[in-house]
Amino acid sequence: MAGTGVFSDILDGDVYKYYADGEWKKSSSGKTVAIINPTTRKTQYKVQACTQEEVNKVMESAKTAQKSWAKTPLWKRAELLHKAAAILKEHKAPIAECLVKEIAKPAKDAITEVVRSGDLISYTAEEGVRILGEGKFLVSDSFPGNQRTKYCLTSKIPLGVILAIPPFNYPVNLAVSKIAPALIAGNSLVLKPPTQGAVSALHMVHCFHLAGFPKGLISCVTGKGSEIGDFLTMHPGVNCISFTGGDTGIAISKKAGMIPLQMELGGKDACIVLEDADLDLVAANIIKGGFSYSGQRCTAVKVVLVMESVADVLVEKVKAKVAKLTVGAPEDDCDITPVVSESSANFIEGLVKDAKEKGATFCQEYKRDGNLIWPLLLDNVRPDMRIAWEEPFGPVLPVIRINSIEEGIHHCNASNFGLQGCVFTKDVNKAILISDAMETGTVQINSAPARGPDHFPFQGLKDSGIGSQGVTNSINMMTKIKSTVINLPTPSYTMG
Ligand SMILES: NC(=O)C1=CN([C@@H]2O[C@H](COP(=O)(O)OP(=O)(O)OC[C@H]3O[C@@H](n4cnc5c(N)ncnc54)[C@H](OP(=O)(O)O)[C@@H]3O)[C@@H](O)[C@H]2O)C=CC1
Ligand SMILES: O=C(O)[C@H](O)COP(=O)(O)O
């Protein structure tokens, strides 16, 4: 059970502690932040509201700890990460319980998130050992005007202190996807978990604590992003920010100093369906892509662009599958569960009302109870409707009927987002041309968008992000190249 057994150290009364200097601490602020259970809409947990002074201290210890961590052998760093992964998986049940209560993630998906996170940590440890163990050796005479008098040795060095800010929808997985690459590369890490999801994240951090990482190397400061966010992201002690979330990331990019940024932001992933597509496959992927975790995934299918000639058949097939989705509590492992907050539910409702006023066809009756919104397919959506462009982050999916491939590509590219997209057709040559024309970081052919497998590169164009994630790219992003040049008094040619 959450906060008990090995996790009892992280709880003080009914308030979870924050983690600094290898210890679980109470904030001197005396203030707490309430975490509202999206299902009951009542306070489920409380966390510390950390102060700026506490953030300063965490940054100082992170800086000190990083210096010795960078001197820790790579195999030893990997060994500790493997240990943390095993502990995390061993304690999947209480962590999943927190995910169910804090973010209303369906019970089975919550377990999957924790197991996937353990796998991600282990994979990162192995990948790090491989790619960080290699450097480059360059010689000078390949560049015009040079003799072979210079030998350049390059290696990857850590950046220093990494600030990780994950979003509510994967508070464990999108935290470890930042923590593991940071640590294997020799950095220290400060985590600011999302408020909804903070307690799941604190449990996950405790698994790193139990694995025996050095004091100060990992810290976790809690508090509302709107209150301590700016102080953290503009802190002079931070050498890199890895952020996943919404438009907040755009604001952070403008405020952050001259440091590397990894930003994974929103998406309006389009699903383009051609006449020759396997419509059963499309319908199954629209359900999985559009409605899993009630549409609260950046990679969710957020608009279907279907050729008019097959639209009626596809809509009927999707409607039939929507009718089978179970709606209710995450504890019961329902497909559709309450969205994360009342404000999110209100926002989704605003998009639905706008579509209603402008004449969209409702394939189901719109139904809401508190934060729970029943799955809704909106047909005949037109570009003047907000739902055509904005991401609901909820179980509402618009269908736009198109008369040409160009029309579909045009709609996809007119979006300010460019995360992922997908195209369904049996003609692979057409699929490649469409994929090339779509201005998105990834295009899936004949499957719904998805981030995983977690070693695949994951990136957004335009307002969807900066840089690329995925295990290998994240490790590389959290390092810099250091060169050492050996200058010879006379040219030296091997075997010369
Ligand atoms: N591309 C991707 O991989 C993903 C994109 N998203 C996008 O994120 C949106 C919703 O997710 P949500 O978690 O609410 O996103 P937010 O951008 O609101 O929050 C993301 C994280 O940023 C923190 N934060 C808030 N304000 C600040 C600030 N001023 N400075 C620093 N950190 C801050 C939040 O903390 P706190 O919770 O305390 O406010 C949270 O940890 C979706 O609309 C979607 O577009 C979401 C998931 C994945
Ligand atoms: O943050 C998100 O929503 C994700 O990165 C999506 O991950 P998924 O495709 O594995 O759900």
XYZ file of N, CA and C in Angstrom, residues 305-444:
420
model
N -8.765 12.328 -40.438
C -8.974 12.967 -41.742
C -9.230 11.834 -42.735
N -10.498 11.580 -43.011
C -10.844 10.377 -43.786
C -11.421 10.753 -45.152
N -11.043 9.977 -46.159
C -11.574 10.221 -47.506
C -13.091 10.003 -47.488
N -13.802 10.960 -48.070
C -15.277 10.967 -48.040
C -15.864 9.611 -48.455
N -15.265 8.988 -49.480
C -15.856 7.751 -50.022
C -15.895 6.603 -49.009
N -15.022 6.623 -48.004
C -15.049 5.528 -47.012
C -15.458 6.022 -45.613
N -15.798 7.295 -45.542
C -16.067 7.901 -44.233
C -17.266 7.262 -43.525
N -18.362 7.040 -44.248
C -19.560 6.476 -43.596
C -19.247 5.123 -42.966
N -18.575 4.279 -43.751
C -18.273 2.930 -43.250
C -17.352 3.026 -42.038
N -16.318 3.865 -42.126
C -15.371 3.969 -41.006
C -16.069 4.487 -39.750
N -16.857 5.542 -39.905
C -17.534 6.127 -38.738
C -18.428 5.074 -38.070
N -19.129 4.286 -38.863
C -19.981 3.228 -38.282
C -19.150 2.226 -37.488
N -18.014 1.840 -38.057
C -17.147 0.861 -37.372
C -16.617 1.443 -36.060
N -16.225 2.698 -36.086
C -15.688 3.320 -34.854
C -16.807 3.466 -33.823
N -17.982 3.884 -34.313
C -19.134 4.039 -33.396
C -19.418 2.731 -32.653
N -19.381 1.635 -33.401
C -19.672 0.322 -32.794
C -18.644 0.012 -31.707
N -17.412 0.388 -31.937
C -16.367 0.101 -30.937
C -16.468 1.068 -29.740
N -16.848 2.313 -30.015
C -17.006 3.278 -28.915
C -18.079 2.764 -27.949
N -19.125 2.186 -28.521
C -20.232 1.688 -27.687
C -19.757 0.608 -26.720
N -18.657 -0.052 -27.067
C -18.172 -1.146 -26.203
C -17.180 -0.664 -25.144
N -16.773 0.601 -25.210
C -15.802 1.088 -24.217
C -16.477 1.155 -22.851
N -15.763 0.696 -21.829
C -16.339 0.778 -20.486
C -15.991 2.138 -19.891
N -16.922 2.700 -19.154
C -16.754 4.049 -18.617
C -16.940 3.985 -17.107
N -15.986 4.523 -16.351
C -16.152 4.498 -14.892
C -14.859 4.707 -14.149
N -14.715 3.971 -13.054
C -13.596 4.224 -12.135
C -12.299 3.560 -12.605
N -11.150 4.204 -12.379
C -9.866 3.589 -12.765
C -9.590 2.325 -11.969
N -10.107 2.272 -10.727
C -9.921 1.073 -9.891
C -10.533 -0.149 -10.571
N -11.624 0.084 -11.336
C -12.299 -1.025 -12.031
C -11.683 -1.280 -13.399
N -10.600 -0.601 -13.675
C -9.886 -0.745 -14.937
C -10.777 -0.417 -16.138
N -11.619 0.598 -15.972
C -12.476 1.003 -17.087
C -11.621 1.627 -18.182
N -12.126 1.573 -19.421
C -11.380 2.169 -20.536
C -11.369 3.690 -20.411
N -12.529 4.236 -20.099
C -12.660 5.696 -19.986
C -12.845 6.032 -18.511
N -11.942 6.864 -18.001
C -11.952 7.222 -16.579
C -12.018 8.752 -16.468
N -12.243 9.290 -15.287
C -12.345 10.747 -15.179
C -11.074 11.448 -15.670
N -11.237 12.576 -16.343
C -10.055 13.343 -16.772
C -9.440 14.001 -15.542
N -8.205 14.475 -15.699
C -7.370 14.779 -14.532
C -7.931 15.846 -13.586
N -8.673 16.819 -14.128
C -9.148 17.883 -13.230
C -10.463 18.447 -13.742
N -11.096 19.194 -12.870
C -12.368 19.808 -13.257
C -12.126 20.843 -14.354
N -11.007 21.570 -14.249
C -10.753 22.605 -15.268
C -10.518 21.946 -16.625
N -9.891 20.768 -16.620
C -9.684 20.060 -17.883
C -11.038 19.624 -18.457
N -11.912 19.106 -17.581
C -13.248 18.674 -18.042
C -14.030 19.871 -18.588
N -13.895 21.008 -17.932
C -14.598 22.212 -18.404
C -14.081 22.643 -19.776
N -12.751 22.539 -19.949
C -12.147 22.923 -21.223
C -12.667 22.021 -22.354
N -12.708 20.716 -22.055
C -13.189 19.748 -23.063
C -14.645 20.075 -23.418
N -15.421 20.366 -22.374
C -16.841 20.682 -22.596
C -16.988 21.924 -23.482
N -16.101 22.878 -23.303
C -16.124 24.100 -24.128
C -15.929 23.758 -25.605
N -15.023 22.826 -25.876
C -14.776 22.421 -27.265
C -15.998 21.704 -27.841
N -16.633 20.885 -26.996
C -17.810 20.133 -27.445
C -18.964 21.108 -27.761
N -19.159 22.079 -26.878
C -20.263 23.047 -27.088
C -20.048 23.855 -28.372
N -18.799 24.239 -28.592
C -18.466 25.011 -29.789
C -18.789 24.182 -31.037
N -18.424 22.885 -30.993
C -18.685 22.013 -32.143
C -20.189 21.846 -32.354
N -20.925 21.780 -31.255
C -22.393 21.623 -31.329
C -23.011 22.852 -32.015
N -22.586 24.026 -31.508
C -23.133 25.272 -32.075
C -22.840 25.399 -33.564
N -21.679 24.877 -33.971
C -21.279 25.045 -35.375
C -21.703 23.872 -36.263
N -22.490 22.937 -35.702
C -23.133 21.924 -36.554
C -22.432 20.596 -36.730
N -21.516 20.207 -35.827
C -20.900 18.881 -35.947
C -21.950 17.801 -35.680
N -21.735 16.620 -36.267
C -22.651 15.502 -36.027
C -22.174 14.730 -34.804
N -23.056 14.625 -33.800
C -22.698 13.897 -32.579
C -23.033 12.415 -32.765
N -22.020 11.558 -32.763
C -22.265 10.117 -32.952
C -22.779 9.479 -31.672
N -22.559 10.129 -30.542
C -23.118 9.676 -29.269
C -23.659 10.937 -28.577
N -24.468 10.716 -27.598
C -24.962 11.853 -26.821
C -23.817 12.342 -25.922
N -23.668 13.663 -25.773
C -22.606 14.159 -24.874
C -23.051 13.936 -23.435
N -22.174 13.301 -22.652
C -22.543 12.996 -21.270
C -21.357 13.261 -20.361
N -21.607 13.921 -19.233
C -20.536 14.207 -18.268
C -21.081 14.080 -16.856
N -20.228 13.502 -15.982
C -20.574 13.450 -14.567
C -19.303 13.798 -13.800
N -19.245 14.989 -13.260
C -18.011 15.447 -12.591
C -16.884 15.541 -13.607
N -15.782 14.818 -13.349
C -14.663 14.844 -14.301
C -14.776 13.725 -15.341
N -15.805 12.932 -15.214
C -15.958 11.789 -16.133
C -16.732 12.226 -17.375
N -16.082 12.074 -18.522
C -16.728 12.439 -19.790
C -16.829 11.175 -20.639
N -18.006 10.882 -21.102
C -18.210 9.670 -21.916
C -17.545 9.863 -23.282
N -17.046 8.778 -23.888
C -16.340 8.922 -25.166
C -17.271 9.462 -26.251
N -16.731 10.352 -27.038
C -17.564 11.060 -28.010
C -16.830 11.187 -29.341
N -17.512 10.757 -30.398
C -16.984 10.884 -31.752
C -17.788 11.982 -32.442
N -17.102 12.972 -32.983
C -17.791 14.076 -33.649
C -17.513 13.982 -35.144
N -18.569 13.752 -35.902
C -18.399 13.611 -37.362
C -18.685 14.963 -38.028
N -18.291 15.059 -39.291
C -18.534 16.270 -40.097
C -18.002 17.532 -39.430
N -16.856 17.388 -38.795
C -16.214 18.574 -38.192
C -15.605 19.401 -39.313
N -15.705 20.717 -39.164
C -15.164 21.621 -40.194
C -14.071 22.496 -39.576
N -13.232 23.073 -40.454
C -12.084 23.843 -39.943
C -12.452 25.068 -39.095
N -13.718 25.512 -39.149
C -14.056 26.680 -38.319
C -14.360 26.282 -36.872
N -14.320 24.995 -36.592
C -14.608 24.548 -35.214
C -13.299 24.445 -34.432
N -13.335 24.822 -33.163
C -12.111 24.780 -32.323
C -11.534 23.375 -32.242
N -12.429 22.379 -32.174
C -11.981 20.989 -32.007
C -11.139 20.509 -33.199
N -11.247 21.230 -34.322
C -10.447 20.857 -35.499
C -8.965 21.153 -35.266
N -8.667 22.070 -34.335
C -7.286 22.531 -34.145
C -6.753 22.334 -32.733
N -7.632 22.457 -31.741
C -7.154 22.412 -30.351
C -7.135 20.984 -29.839
N -6.208 20.694 -28.903
C -6.168 19.318 -28.379
C -7.027 19.244 -27.122
N -8.052 18.372 -27.146
C -8.929 18.311 -25.976
C -8.245 17.688 -24.759
N -7.263 16.787 -24.984
C -6.694 15.985 -23.897
C -7.844 15.355 -23.118
N -8.721 14.723 -23.859
C -9.896 14.079 -23.284
C -10.496 13.152 -24.330
N -11.571 12.409 -23.962
C -12.106 11.371 -24.852
C -13.070 11.889 -25.920
N -12.678 12.915 -26.623
C -13.529 13.484 -27.665
C -12.703 13.543 -28.952
N -13.226 12.912 -29.999
C -12.429 12.797 -31.222
C -13.177 13.343 -32.439
N -12.613 14.339 -33.117
C -13.256 14.883 -34.314
C -12.899 14.110 -35.588
N -13.883 14.013 -36.483
C -13.645 13.401 -37.799
C -13.897 14.480 -38.849
N -12.902 14.705 -39.694
C -13.054 15.658 -40.802
C -13.035 14.840 -42.092
N -14.027 15.037 -42.924
C -14.085 14.297 -44.199
C -13.312 15.081 -45.252
N -12.437 14.381 -45.968
C -11.604 15.059 -46.976
C -11.874 14.469 -48.362
N -11.576 15.269 -49.385
C -11.804 14.798 -50.755
C -10.519 14.520 -51.510
N -9.392 14.819 -50.897
C -8.112 14.505 -51.548
C -7.038 14.337 -50.477
N -5.974 13.649 -50.874
C -4.857 13.462 -49.948
C -4.270 14.828 -49.582
N -4.214 15.694 -50.600
C -3.626 17.030 -50.384
C -4.385 17.787 -49.292
N -5.720 17.623 -49.293
C -6.533 18.305 -48.286
C -6.135 17.810 -46.876
N -5.922 16.502 -46.765
C -5.517 15.925 -45.470
C -4.163 16.449 -45.034
N -3.222 16.435 -45.961
C -1.865 16.912 -45.628
C -1.926 18.395 -45.253
N -2.728 19.139 -46.005
C -2.839 20.573 -45.735
C -3.363 20.827 -44.320
N -4.389 20.067 -43.907
C -4.936 20.257 -42.558
C -3.870 19.911 -41.519
N -3.198 18.806 -41.731
C -2.162 18.380 -40.775
C -1.085 19.464 -40.644
N -0.648 19.995 -41.780
C 0.466 20.948 -41.743
C 0.048 22.357 -41.332
N -1.255 22.639 -41.366
C -1.715 23.973 -40.951
C -1.742 24.087 -39.426
N -1.562 22.968 -38.741
C -1.570 22.989 -37.268
C -0.287 23.630 -36.750
N -0.400 24.272 -35.591
C 0.826 24.808 -34.972
C 1.644 23.692 -34.326
N 1.001 22.517 -34.158
C 1.711 21.364 -33.590
C 2.315 20.504 -34.698
N 3.263 19.677 -34.316
C 3.858 18.750 -35.287
C 4.509 17.584 -34.572
N 3.720 16.923 -33.707
C 4.306 15.834 -32.915
C 4.359 14.537 -33.738
N 3.236 13.851 -33.849
C 3.194 12.642 -34.673
C 1.977 12.719 -35.585
N 1.854 11.735 -36.440
C 0.694 11.604 -37.301
C 0.689 10.176 -37.787
N -0.415 9.767 -38.446
C -0.405 8.412 -38.994
C -1.186 8.390 -40.301
N -0.840 7.422 -41.123
C -1.530 7.275 -42.396
C -1.873 5.796 -42.592
N -3.116 5.570 -43.047
C -3.568 4.197 -43.282
C -3.829 4.001 -44.769
N -3.092 3.085 -45.371
C -3.255 2.725 -46.777
C -2.523 1.414 -47.015
N -2.944 0.689 -48.071
C -2.206 -0.549 -48.401
C -1.074 -0.230 -49.366
N -1.063 1.013 -49.880
C -0.059 1.405 -50.877
C 1.123 2.070 -50.171
N 2.178 1.282 -49.983
C 3.303 1.782 -49.197
C 4.009 2.961 -49.885
N 3.959 2.972 -51.223
C 4.608 4.088 -51.934
C 3.887 5.404 -51.640
N 2.555 5.339 -51.657
C 1.759 6.540 -51.313
C 2.043 6.934 -49.860
N 2.110 5.909 -48.990
C 2.317 6.180 -47.554
C 3.624 6.941 -47.336
N 4.654 6.556 -48.060
C 5.953 7.220 -47.889
C 5.866 8.678 -48.349
N 5.192 8.898 -49.488
C 5.067 10.273 -49.992
C 4.302 11.138 -48.986
N 3.242 10.558 -48.413
C 2.441 11.309 -47.437
C 3.266 11.565 -46.182
N 3.970 10.529 -45.735
C 4.814 10.681 -44.545
C 5.824 11.809 -44.751
N 6.447 11.827 -45.913
C 7.435 12.882 -46.190
C 6.793 14.269 -46.200
N 5.526 14.320 -46.641
C 4.867 15.631 -46.747
C 4.331 16.128 -45.401
N 4.147 15.222 -44.458
C 3.568 15.634 -43.160
C 4.636 16.275 -42.275
N 4.335 17.470 -41.792
C 5.311 18.205 -40.965
C 5.173 17.790 -39.507
N 5.582 16.567 -39.224
C 5.523 16.058 -37.849
C 6.823 15.308 -37.546
N 7.119 15.182 -36.268
C 8.364 14.521 -35.864
C 8.396 13.047 -36.213
N 7.237 12.396 -36.211
C 7.127 10.972 -36.562
C 5.833 10.754 -37.334
N 5.871 9.844 -38.295
C 4.634 9.391 -38.945
C 4.595 7.875 -38.818
N 3.481 7.360 -38.354
C 3.290 5.912 -38.251
C 2.495 5.468 -39.480
